[in-house]
Each structure stands twice: as C-alpha cells, then as structure tokens.
Amino acid sequence: MKIAMIGSGYVGLVSGACFADFGHTVVCIDKAEAKIEALKRGEIPIFEPGLDALVAENVKAGRLSFTTELKGPVSEADVVFIAVGTPSRRGDGHADLSYVYAAAREIAGAVRGFTVVVTKSTVPVGTGDEVERIMREARPEADIAVVSNPEFLREGAAISDFKRPDRIVVGIEDERAREAMTEVYRPLYLNQSPLLFTTRRTSELIKYAANAFLAMKITFINEIADLCEKVGADVQQISRGIGLDGRIGAKFLHAGPGYGGSCFPKDTLALVKTAQDNDSPMRLIETTIAINDTRKRAMARKVVAALGGEVRGKKIAVLGLTFKPETDDMRDAPSISIIQALQDGGARIFAYDPEGMAASKAMLSDVAYGASPYDIAEGAEALVIVTEWNQFRALDFQRLKACMAKPVLVDLRNVYKPEEVARHGFAYSSIGRGTCAMVAPVSEAAQ
Ligand SMILES: NC(=O)c1ccc[n+]([C@@H]2O[C@H](COP(=O)([O-])OP(=O)(O)OC[C@H]3O[C@@H](n4cnc5c(N)ncnc54)[C@H](O)[C@@H]3O)[C@@H](O)[C@H]2O)c1
C-alpha cells in the first residue's frame, strides 16, 4: 500500500515508521520544516526508544521518506492518515480541531482516484462526519472514504505497542474502506491482533472512553493512597491485592503525583465537554479531572511538609521532569505544577532529567539544571523523585548524603522501600504507605 502520513510527531512518526516496516511505502509529511530537515539528515526530533534504528532501516530500504509537501504523496496514496495534534482549545477545553480540518482541506485538494482518509488523531465523536463534509464541499467529485482509526500507543513503548497492539479499532461508514484498512494492518492481523470494525462515531468514542477510564483508574488509586496515609495502610499492597482480581487488573494502579502527559489531561477534558454538549454529563470524569488537578500542588505541599513546613530560600533537587520515563515529552507533566508551587513558596529548584531538560527549559523559568542526580543534590535540603527513570532506581545514598545539606528524600513514585532509605540515614516521604509515609532516619547508634 502507498501511505501518506500527515503530521510526523510522536504518533505520525512512529506509525509511519512501523507501517514502512510492515512493507508499505510511506511518506511522512509535516509542516514543521525543521522537523522534516532533521529527519532527512537522519536525526530523530523526539526521544522514543528504538525509533532511530527503525527509521534508519526503513529509509535505507526505500520504504520511508519525509517531506513538507503534501500534494505529491497524497495524490499517489491509497490511504492518507491524519496524525496532527488535537490540543485543548484555549479557554474552553474542547479539542482544538483546527489542525485536523486544515489537513482535511489540503488533502481534499490533492487526492486522486479512490482514497481512504483516516483520522488517527484523537478526535471527538462526530469529527469524521465534519472531515467528510469539509472534503466533499472542497472537492465534490473526489472519491473518498473517511475512516476513524484511533491510536493507543504509549510514549516510551510506542513501537512495541504499535506492532503488538491489544486491538486495532477501525470505524467505517463506507464498506470499501474495510478492505484497504485490513490490508494496511495485515501483518498485525496475521499475528492475531483483534481488528475491531465499528461505525465511525463508535470508534471515535472508544478512544476517549479508554483514556477516561485509565485516568479514572489512576485517580482512584491515588485517592486510596491518600486514605492509606491517614489510616496506616499500604497502597502498594492494596494495588496488588485488588489488581490480582482479573475483573480489575493490575495495570494503572500505581499511586503517584497525578496523571499528566499529552493525552489524558486534554482527552478527559474534551470528553467532558462533548458529554455536556450532548446533555449527558460524565460526572465521574469531571470529578477525576478536578481531583487530579488539585493533586499536583498537593504533592508540592508534601515536599514542604518533608522540609518542616518552610521552603523559602531552600535548595530543592528534582529528579525527573517528563510526564513519565522513556520519553522527552513534557506536555502537562506533573513536574511543572509541582515545581511552580515550590517556587511560589520561595524554593530554589535544581533539576535533572535524562531526556526532558531541553523541553523543560521552554516551559519552566528560574530552574537550574544539572548533569546528574549528584550534581543537583549538592547542597540540597531535599531530593524529590517526580519521574521514575530507571537510573533513579539505584541511587548511591552514601554519596547523596555526603553532598546534600540535609538527607531528605521525597519519593513521589514509590521507587524505594522505606526501610532501605531509612537505613541510609534519610528522612523519607512517599505515597500512600501510611505506616511509613514519613520515615525518620535510623539513628547512627541504632544502625
Ligand atoms: N502522543 C501520544 O502518546 C498519543 C497517543 C495516542 C494518540 N495521540 C493523538 O495523536 C495526535 C497527534 O499527537 P502527537 O503526540 O503525535 O502530536 P505532535 O504534536 O507530536 O505531532 C503533531 C504534528 O503534526 C504537525 N502538523 C500539524 N498540522 C499539520 C498539517 N496541516 N500538515 C502537516 N503536519 C501538520 C505538527 O507540526 C506536529 O509535528 C493527537 O490527536 C493525540 O491526541 C497521541
């Protein structure tokens, strides 16, 4: 199949490279010239494990190329994917569909022969109808089928998610699209990944329902964690105790500083707006959003408490900035609110992240960056783990203790065992481990 991928960001680039790897011929298109120039030079503009090798192999094999010009590749394509951004619209939280509609207009001007136009971007229910209307208005004679095919990949594990998906959801209104989409995904289909055909509207809503449910699940365990701290219970054991129940499942039950990232915050908000517009409010999700929003600053208060109630003038070292490990994505990362709240309290923030510092510099002000955890820990009164990168899982506590002003660790991801940290003489604060949420250091004599 000949595929044109409009938008070469996290989703477009990964999907394009994977489709090329399946054997299709793919052109990835983006308006951002710097991005396309970098890709042409063999540089990957984002951090995603394994993507550099996958792109290089498929470019070399002649199946993957990059351009800023939409017209040529779209006119030759059997299938055109729209994978542009759908951020929250400023002011009201609806999904901003201007990029999707602009792409639809441009595609309409370029298609030749029967073409399947697929929305891979996360879009509110009914967007496919509007994309089709726009295209038919612009080119009444164009022979198109507009399809919904939401993407479920996770940043940081995007390639394996794309190649071994739990399911592929395809929403169609024109039967001719079924054959083309089956062909596009044939290698996965052969691997028995379920290919679920639905109507277009159902497919669009499946994506929002999935993200809203996962956001709700995280928020649920975060509230249980808060209760654990009050009543002296351990949230990690509760996660295990309920996660082993097949009806609940163990995933997305890790208590932490609240969900962030480029999807959950904007998608939950957009779903709530759609639901309100349709006079069918989703109170569970409205509440999920409210709880999560307040949680991030509450995490800053946890840090303040660990420092004895006052952070003014104190140096705080923050480990991890991205919304999760193995990505450079800083969009809506909890670190942003936590750092800003600590700065509001007068703290001086020093931060380190393996991949997120470049993006962070554009989003946060008055933060000093270091080259390693030990670099930023020098003279700090507390070390705060915000993102659980693997390299933070085996910190050298003796080295940290020797260079920090005070041995205080606030672990917002429950990376460590409280007893272990206390053994090294640190005061330790974590999430939802009631009996040990704030563990005093073990005295030298007791060690
Ligand atoms: N990032 C994820 O983990 C993820 C997962 C599933 C679904 N999604 C959804 O996929 C969509 C894309 O997300 P992303 O994270 O890849 O966004 P992104 O911001 O990384 O990439 C979008 C790209 O589209 C380009 N673009 C915008 N308008 C264009 C146009 N008219 N022509 C060509 N290029 C254009 C932008 O320059 C940008 O490079 C969103 O709807 C998102 O909700 C994202």
Coordinates of C-alpha atoms and ligand atoms in Angstrom, one line a residue:
M1 CA 0.0 0.0 0.0
K2 CA 1.1 3.6 -0.5
I3 CA 0.5 5.6 2.6
A4 CA 0.8 9.3 3.3
M5 CA 1.1 10.3 7.0
I6 CA 0.1 13.9 7.7
G7 CA 1.8 15.0 10.9
S8 CA 5.2 13.5 11.9
G9 CA 5.1 13.9 15.7
Y10 CA 5.0 11.2 18.3
V11 CA 2.1 9.3 16.7
G12 CA 2.7 10.1 13.0
L13 CA 6.4 9.3 13.0
V14 CA 6.1 6.0 15.0
S15 CA 3.0 4.9 12.9
G16 CA 4.7 5.8 9.6
A17 CA 8.0 4.0 10.5
C18 CA 6.0 0.9 11.7
F19 CA 3.8 0.8 8.5
A20 CA 7.0 1.1 6.4
D21 CA 8.4 -1.8 8.5
F22 CA 5.3 -3.8 7.6
G23 CA 6.4 -3.4 3.9
H24 CA 4.2 -0.4 2.9
T25 CA 5.6 2.6 1.2
V26 CA 5.2 5.6 3.5
V27 CA 5.8 9.3 3.1
C28 CA 5.7 11.2 6.4
I29 CA 4.6 14.8 5.9
D30 CA 4.9 17.7 8.4
K31 CA 4.5 21.5 8.2
A32 CA 7.4 22.0 10.6
E33 CA 10.3 22.4 8.2
A34 CA 13.0 22.0 10.9
K35 CA 11.5 18.6 11.9
I36 CA 11.5 17.3 8.3
E37 CA 15.0 18.7 7.6
A38 CA 16.2 16.8 10.7
L39 CA 14.5 13.6 9.6
K40 CA 16.1 13.9 6.2
R41 CA 19.5 14.2 7.8
G42 CA 18.8 11.0 9.8
E43 CA 18.1 12.8 13.1
I44 CA 15.0 11.9 15.1
P45 CA 13.3 15.0 16.5
I46 CA 11.8 13.2 19.5
F47 CA 13.1 10.7 22.0
E48 CA 11.4 7.3 21.6
P49 CA 13.4 4.1 22.3
G50 CA 14.2 2.2 19.1
L51 CA 12.8 4.8 16.8
D52 CA 16.1 5.9 15.4
A53 CA 17.1 2.4 14.2
L54 CA 13.6 1.7 12.8
V55 CA 13.5 4.9 10.8
A56 CA 17.1 4.4 9.5
E57 CA 16.4 0.8 8.4
N58 CA 13.2 1.8 6.5
V59 CA 14.7 4.9 4.9
K60 CA 17.6 2.7 3.7
A61 CA 15.1 0.2 2.3
G62 CA 13.5 2.9 0.4
R63 CA 10.1 2.5 2.1
L64 CA 10.1 5.6 4.2
S65 CA 10.7 9.2 3.2
F66 CA 9.9 12.7 4.6
T67 CA 8.6 15.9 3.0
T68 CA 6.8 19.2 3.8
E69 CA 4.9 18.9 0.5
L70 CA 1.6 17.2 0.9
K71 CA 0.3 17.3 -2.6
G72 CA 2.5 14.7 -4.4
P73 CA 2.4 11.9 -1.8
V74 CA -1.3 12.4 -1.1
S75 CA -2.2 12.2 -4.9
E76 CA -0.4 8.9 -5.1
A77 CA -1.6 7.4 -1.8
D78 CA -4.1 4.6 -1.3
V79 CA -4.5 5.6 2.3
V80 CA -3.9 9.0 3.9
F81 CA -3.6 9.2 7.7
I82 CA -4.2 12.4 9.6
A83 CA -2.0 12.3 12.7
V84 CA -1.8 16.1 13.6
G85 CA -2.2 17.4 17.1
T86 CA -5.6 18.0 18.8
P87 CA -4.6 20.0 21.9
S88 CA -7.1 21.6 24.3
R89 CA -8.6 24.7 22.8
R90 CA -7.6 27.7 24.9
G91 CA -10.4 29.0 27.0
D92 CA -13.0 26.2 27.0
G93 CA -11.1 22.8 27.0
H94 CA -12.8 21.5 23.8
A95 CA -10.4 19.6 21.5
D96 CA -8.9 22.1 19.0
L97 CA -9.7 20.6 15.7
S98 CA -8.2 23.4 13.5
Y99 CA -5.2 21.3 12.5
V100 CA -7.4 18.3 11.6
Y101 CA -9.7 20.4 9.5
A102 CA -6.8 22.3 7.8
A103 CA -5.3 18.9 6.9
A104 CA -8.6 17.7 5.6
R105 CA -9.0 20.7 3.3
E106 CA -5.5 20.2 1.9
I107 CA -6.0 16.5 1.4
A108 CA -9.2 17.2 -0.5
G109 CA -7.3 19.4 -2.9
A110 CA -4.7 16.7 -3.6
V111 CA -6.4 13.2 -3.7
R112 CA -6.6 11.3 -7.0
G113 CA -8.7 8.1 -7.5
F114 CA -10.3 6.2 -4.6
T115 CA -8.5 7.2 -1.4
V116 CA -9.2 6.2 2.2
V117 CA -8.7 9.2 4.5
V118 CA -8.1 8.0 8.1
T119 CA -8.2 10.1 11.2
K120 CA -5.6 8.7 13.6
S121 CA -5.5 11.9 15.8
T122 CA -7.7 11.6 18.9
V123 CA -10.9 13.5 17.9
P124 CA -14.3 14.0 19.5
V125 CA -17.2 11.9 18.3
G126 CA -18.6 13.4 15.1
T127 CA -15.3 14.8 13.8
G128 CA -15.2 12.2 11.0
D129 CA -18.6 13.5 9.8
E130 CA -17.2 17.0 9.7
V131 CA -13.9 15.9 8.0
E132 CA -16.0 14.2 5.3
R133 CA -18.3 17.3 4.9
I134 CA -15.3 19.6 4.5
M135 CA -13.7 17.3 1.9
R136 CA -16.9 16.9 -0.1
E137 CA -17.5 20.6 0.0
A138 CA -14.0 21.3 -1.2
R139 CA -13.9 18.6 -3.9
P140 CA -17.5 17.3 -4.6
E141 CA -16.1 14.8 -7.2
A142 CA -13.4 13.3 -5.0
D143 CA -13.8 9.6 -4.4
I144 CA -13.0 9.2 -0.7
A145 CA -13.9 7.1 2.3
V146 CA -13.3 8.8 5.7
V147 CA -12.3 6.4 8.4
S148 CA -11.6 6.6 12.2
N149 CA -8.6 4.6 13.5
P150 CA -7.6 5.9 16.9
E151 CA -4.1 5.2 18.2
F152 CA -3.5 3.6 21.5
L153 CA 0.3 3.5 21.7
R154 CA 2.1 4.7 24.8
E155 CA 5.1 7.0 24.5
G156 CA 8.2 5.2 25.8
A157 CA 6.9 1.9 24.5
A158 CA 5.4 3.2 21.2
I159 CA 7.0 0.8 18.8
S160 CA 6.1 -2.4 20.6
D161 CA 2.6 -1.1 21.3
F162 CA 2.2 -0.3 17.6
K163 CA 3.5 -3.7 16.5
R164 CA 1.7 -5.7 19.2
P165 CA -1.5 -3.9 19.9
D166 CA -4.2 -5.2 22.2
R167 CA -6.6 -4.3 19.5
I168 CA -6.9 -2.2 16.4
V169 CA -10.1 -0.1 16.2
V170 CA -11.4 1.0 12.8
G171 CA -14.6 3.0 12.3
I172 CA -16.0 2.9 8.8
E173 CA -19.1 4.2 7.0
D174 CA -18.1 3.0 3.5
E175 CA -17.6 -0.7 3.1
R176 CA -14.8 -0.1 0.5
A177 CA -12.6 1.1 3.4
R178 CA -12.7 -2.3 5.1
E179 CA -10.5 -3.9 2.6
A180 CA -8.0 -1.1 2.5
M181 CA -7.7 -1.0 6.3
T182 CA -7.4 -4.8 6.5
E183 CA -4.6 -4.6 4.0
V184 CA -2.8 -1.8 5.9
Y185 CA -2.9 -3.8 9.1
R186 CA -2.5 -7.3 7.5
P187 CA 0.8 -8.1 9.3
L188 CA -0.8 -7.5 12.7
Y189 CA -3.9 -9.3 11.7
L190 CA -1.8 -12.3 10.8
N191 CA -0.4 -12.0 14.3
Q192 CA -3.9 -12.2 15.6
S193 CA -4.3 -8.7 17.0
P194 CA -8.0 -8.2 17.1
L195 CA -9.2 -5.9 14.3
L196 CA -12.4 -4.4 15.6
F197 CA -14.6 -2.8 12.9
T198 CA -17.2 -0.4 14.2
T199 CA -19.1 2.7 13.0
R200 CA -17.0 5.8 12.8
R201 CA -18.7 7.5 15.7
T202 CA -18.3 4.5 17.9
S203 CA -14.6 4.2 17.1
E204 CA -14.1 7.9 17.9
L205 CA -15.7 7.4 21.3
I206 CA -13.8 4.2 22.1
K207 CA -10.6 6.2 22.3
Y208 CA -12.0 8.8 24.7
A209 CA -13.7 6.1 26.8
A210 CA -10.4 4.2 27.1
N211 CA -8.3 7.2 28.1
A212 CA -11.0 8.5 30.5
F213 CA -11.3 5.0 32.1
L214 CA -7.5 4.8 32.6
A215 CA -7.3 8.3 34.0
M216 CA -10.1 7.4 36.4
K217 CA -8.3 4.2 37.5
I218 CA -5.1 6.2 38.3
T219 CA -7.1 8.8 40.2
F220 CA -8.9 6.1 42.1
I221 CA -5.7 4.5 43.4
N222 CA -4.3 8.0 44.2
E223 CA -7.3 8.7 46.5
I224 CA -6.9 5.3 48.1
A225 CA -3.2 6.2 48.7
D226 CA -4.3 9.4 50.5
L227 CA -6.6 7.4 52.7
C228 CA -3.8 4.9 53.3
E229 CA -1.6 7.7 54.7
K230 CA -4.4 8.7 57.1
V231 CA -5.3 5.2 58.4
G232 CA -1.9 3.5 58.3
A233 CA -2.3 1.1 55.3
D234 CA 0.0 0.4 52.4
V235 CA -1.3 1.4 48.9
Q236 CA 1.2 -0.8 47.1
Q237 CA -0.2 -3.9 48.8
I238 CA -3.7 -2.7 48.1
S239 CA -2.8 -2.3 44.4
R240 CA -1.6 -5.9 44.4
G241 CA -4.5 -7.1 46.5
I242 CA -7.1 -5.7 44.1
G243 CA -5.0 -5.9 40.9
L244 CA -4.8 -9.7 41.1
D245 CA -8.6 -9.7 40.7
G246 CA -9.0 -10.3 36.9
R247 CA -12.0 -8.0 36.8
I248 CA -9.8 -5.1 38.0
G249 CA -6.4 -5.9 36.5
A250 CA -3.0 -4.8 37.9
K251 CA -2.2 -2.0 35.4
F252 CA -2.7 1.7 36.1
L253 CA -2.8 1.1 39.8
H254 CA 0.4 2.8 40.7
A255 CA -0.2 5.7 43.1
G256 CA 1.8 8.8 42.2
P257 CA 1.7 12.5 41.8
G258 CA -1.3 12.5 39.4
Y259 CA -1.6 11.8 35.7
G260 CA -0.1 14.1 33.1
G261 CA 1.1 13.9 29.5
S262 CA -0.1 14.9 26.1
C263 CA -3.2 12.7 26.2
F264 CA -5.1 12.1 29.5
P265 CA -5.5 15.7 30.6
K266 CA -6.7 17.0 27.3
D267 CA -8.8 13.9 26.4
T268 CA -10.6 13.7 29.7
L269 CA -11.4 17.4 29.4
A270 CA -12.6 17.1 25.8
L271 CA -14.8 14.1 26.7
V272 CA -16.4 16.1 29.5
K273 CA -17.2 18.9 27.0
T274 CA -18.6 16.6 24.5
A275 CA -20.8 14.9 27.2
Q276 CA -22.0 18.3 28.4
D277 CA -22.8 19.5 24.9
N278 CA -24.9 16.4 24.4
D279 CA -26.7 16.8 27.7
S280 CA -25.2 13.7 29.1
P281 CA -22.7 14.8 31.7
M282 CA -20.0 12.5 32.8
R283 CA -19.7 13.3 36.5
L284 CA -17.1 10.5 37.1
I285 CA -14.7 12.1 34.7
E286 CA -15.5 15.7 35.8
T287 CA -14.5 14.6 39.3
T288 CA -11.5 12.7 38.1
I289 CA -10.2 15.9 36.4
A290 CA -10.8 18.0 39.5
I291 CA -9.1 15.5 41.8
N292 CA -6.1 15.2 39.5
D293 CA -5.7 19.0 39.1
T294 CA -5.5 19.6 42.8
R295 CA -3.3 16.6 43.4
K296 CA -0.2 18.1 41.7
R297 CA 0.0 21.1 44.0
A298 CA -0.8 18.8 46.9
M299 CA 2.4 17.0 46.0
A300 CA 4.3 20.2 46.5
R301 CA 2.8 20.5 49.9
K302 CA 4.1 17.0 50.7
V303 CA 7.6 18.3 49.9
V304 CA 7.1 21.4 52.0
A305 CA 6.0 19.1 54.9
A306 CA 9.1 16.9 54.5
L307 CA 11.1 20.1 54.9
G308 CA 9.5 21.1 58.1
G309 CA 6.8 23.4 56.7
E310 CA 9.0 26.0 55.1
V311 CA 10.9 26.0 51.8
R312 CA 11.8 29.7 51.4
G313 CA 15.3 30.1 50.2
K314 CA 15.9 26.3 50.4
K315 CA 17.5 24.4 47.5
I316 CA 15.4 21.5 46.3
A317 CA 16.7 18.9 43.8
V318 CA 14.1 17.5 41.5
L319 CA 14.8 14.2 39.7
G320 CA 12.7 13.6 36.6
L321 CA 10.7 16.2 34.7
T322 CA 9.0 14.3 31.8
F323 CA 5.4 13.1 32.5
K324 CA 6.8 9.5 32.5
P325 CA 10.1 7.8 31.9
E326 CA 11.5 6.9 28.4
T327 CA 10.1 10.0 26.7
D328 CA 11.2 13.6 26.3
D329 CA 7.5 14.7 26.4
M330 CA 6.9 17.5 28.9
R331 CA 3.3 18.3 27.9
D332 CA 1.2 18.6 31.1
A333 CA 3.9 16.9 33.2
P334 CA 3.1 16.9 36.9
S335 CA 6.6 18.2 37.5
I336 CA 5.5 21.6 36.1
S337 CA 2.8 22.3 38.7
I338 CA 4.9 20.8 41.5
I339 CA 7.9 23.0 40.7
Q340 CA 5.8 26.1 40.2
A341 CA 4.1 25.5 43.6
L342 CA 7.5 25.1 45.3
Q343 CA 8.8 28.2 43.6
D344 CA 5.7 30.0 44.8
G345 CA 6.8 29.0 48.3
G346 CA 10.2 30.6 47.7
A347 CA 12.2 27.4 47.0
R348 CA 15.2 27.3 44.6
I349 CA 14.8 24.5 42.2
F350 CA 17.6 22.4 40.6
A351 CA 16.5 19.7 38.2
Y352 CA 17.8 16.8 36.3
D353 CA 16.1 14.6 33.6
P354 CA 17.8 12.2 31.2
E355 CA 15.7 13.4 28.2
G356 CA 13.4 16.2 29.2
M357 CA 15.6 19.2 30.1
A358 CA 15.5 20.8 26.6
A359 CA 11.7 20.8 26.5
S360 CA 11.6 21.9 30.2
K361 CA 13.7 25.0 29.6
A362 CA 11.0 26.3 27.3
M363 CA 8.2 25.6 29.9
L364 CA 9.7 26.5 33.3
S365 CA 11.5 29.5 34.4
D366 CA 14.1 30.0 37.1
V367 CA 15.1 26.4 37.2
A368 CA 18.8 25.5 37.3
Y369 CA 19.7 22.2 35.5
G370 CA 22.5 19.8 36.3
A371 CA 24.3 16.9 34.6
S372 CA 23.3 14.1 37.1
P373 CA 21.3 13.4 40.2
Y374 CA 24.5 14.0 42.3
D375 CA 25.2 17.3 40.5
I376 CA 21.9 18.8 41.5
A377 CA 21.9 17.2 45.0
E378 CA 24.9 19.2 46.0
G379 CA 23.8 21.4 49.0
A380 CA 20.1 20.5 48.5
E381 CA 17.8 20.2 51.5
A382 CA 15.6 17.6 49.8
L383 CA 15.7 15.3 46.8
V384 CA 12.3 14.8 45.1
I385 CA 11.7 11.9 42.7
V386 CA 9.0 13.1 40.3
T387 CA 9.6 10.7 37.4
E388 CA 10.8 7.1 37.8
W389 CA 13.5 6.9 35.3
N390 CA 15.5 3.6 35.7
Q391 CA 18.6 5.5 36.5
F392 CA 17.0 6.8 39.7
R393 CA 16.2 3.3 41.0
A394 CA 19.6 2.6 42.4
L395 CA 20.9 5.9 43.7
D396 CA 24.1 5.9 45.8
F397 CA 22.7 7.1 49.1
Q398 CA 26.0 7.5 50.8
R399 CA 27.2 9.8 48.0
L400 CA 24.0 11.8 48.2
K401 CA 24.1 12.0 52.0
A402 CA 27.7 13.3 51.8
C403 CA 26.8 16.1 49.4
M404 CA 23.3 17.2 50.5
A405 CA 22.7 19.8 53.1
K406 CA 20.1 17.5 54.7
P407 CA 19.3 13.9 53.9
V408 CA 15.6 14.2 52.9
L409 CA 14.1 12.1 50.1
V410 CA 10.6 12.7 48.8
D411 CA 9.7 9.8 46.5
L412 CA 6.5 10.6 44.6
R413 CA 6.7 7.3 42.6
N414 CA 7.3 4.8 45.5
V415 CA 10.6 3.7 43.8
Y416 CA 12.2 2.8 47.2
K417 CA 11.4 0.7 50.2
P418 CA 11.1 3.0 53.2
E419 CA 13.2 0.8 55.5
E420 CA 16.0 0.8 52.9
V421 CA 16.1 4.6 52.6
A422 CA 15.9 5.0 56.4
R423 CA 18.8 2.6 56.8
H424 CA 20.9 5.0 54.9
G425 CA 20.0 7.8 57.3
F426 CA 17.5 9.6 55.2
A427 CA 14.1 11.0 56.2
Y428 CA 11.8 9.5 53.6
S429 CA 8.4 10.5 52.4
S430 CA 6.4 8.6 49.8
I431 CA 2.9 8.0 48.5
G432 CA 0.2 6.1 50.4
R433 CA 2.3 4.0 52.6
G434 CA 0.6 5.0 55.8
T435 CA 2.7 3.4 58.4
C436 CA 5.8 4.7 56.8
A437 CA 4.8 7.6 54.7
M438 CA 7.2 9.8 56.6
V439 CA 10.0 7.7 58.0
A440 CA 12.5 9.3 60.3
P441 CA 16.2 8.4 59.7
V442 CA 17.5 5.5 61.6
S443 CA 20.0 7.0 64.1
E444 CA 23.7 6.1 63.8
A445 CA 23.6 4.3 67.1
A446 CA 20.7 2.1 66.0
Q447 CA 22.3 1.1 62.7
Ligands
LIG1 N1 1.5 11.2 21.9 C1 0.8 10.1 22.2 O1 1.2 9.3 23.0 C2 -0.5 9.8 21.5 C3 -1.1 8.5 21.7 C4 -2.3 8.3 21.1 C5 -3.0 9.3 20.3 N2 -2.4 10.5 20.2 C6 -3.1 11.5 19.4 O2 -2.4 11.6 18.2 C7 -2.5 13.0 17.7 C8 -1.0 13.5 17.5 O3 -0.3 13.5 18.7 P1 1.2 13.7 18.8 O4 1.6 13.5 20.2 O5 1.9 12.9 17.7 O6 1.3 15.3 18.4 P2 2.6 16.1 18.0 O7 2.4 17.5 18.4 O8 3.9 15.4 18.5 O9 2.7 16.0 16.4 C9 1.7 16.6 15.5 C10 2.5 17.0 14.3 O10 1.5 17.5 13.3 C11 2.1 18.5 12.6 N3 1.1 19.2 11.8 C12 0.0 20.0 12.3 N4 -0.7 20.4 11.3 C13 -0.2 19.9 10.2 C14 -0.6 19.9 8.8 N5 -1.7 20.6 8.4 N6 0.1 19.2 7.9 C15 1.2 18.6 8.3 N7 1.6 18.5 9.6 C16 0.9 19.1 10.5 C17 2.8 19.3 13.6 O11 3.8 20.2 13.1 C18 3.4 18.2 14.5 O12 4.7 17.9 14.1 C19 -3.2 13.8 18.8 O13 -4.6 13.8 18.4 C20 -3.0 12.9 20.0 O14 -4.1 13.1 20.9 C21 -1.2 10.8 20.8

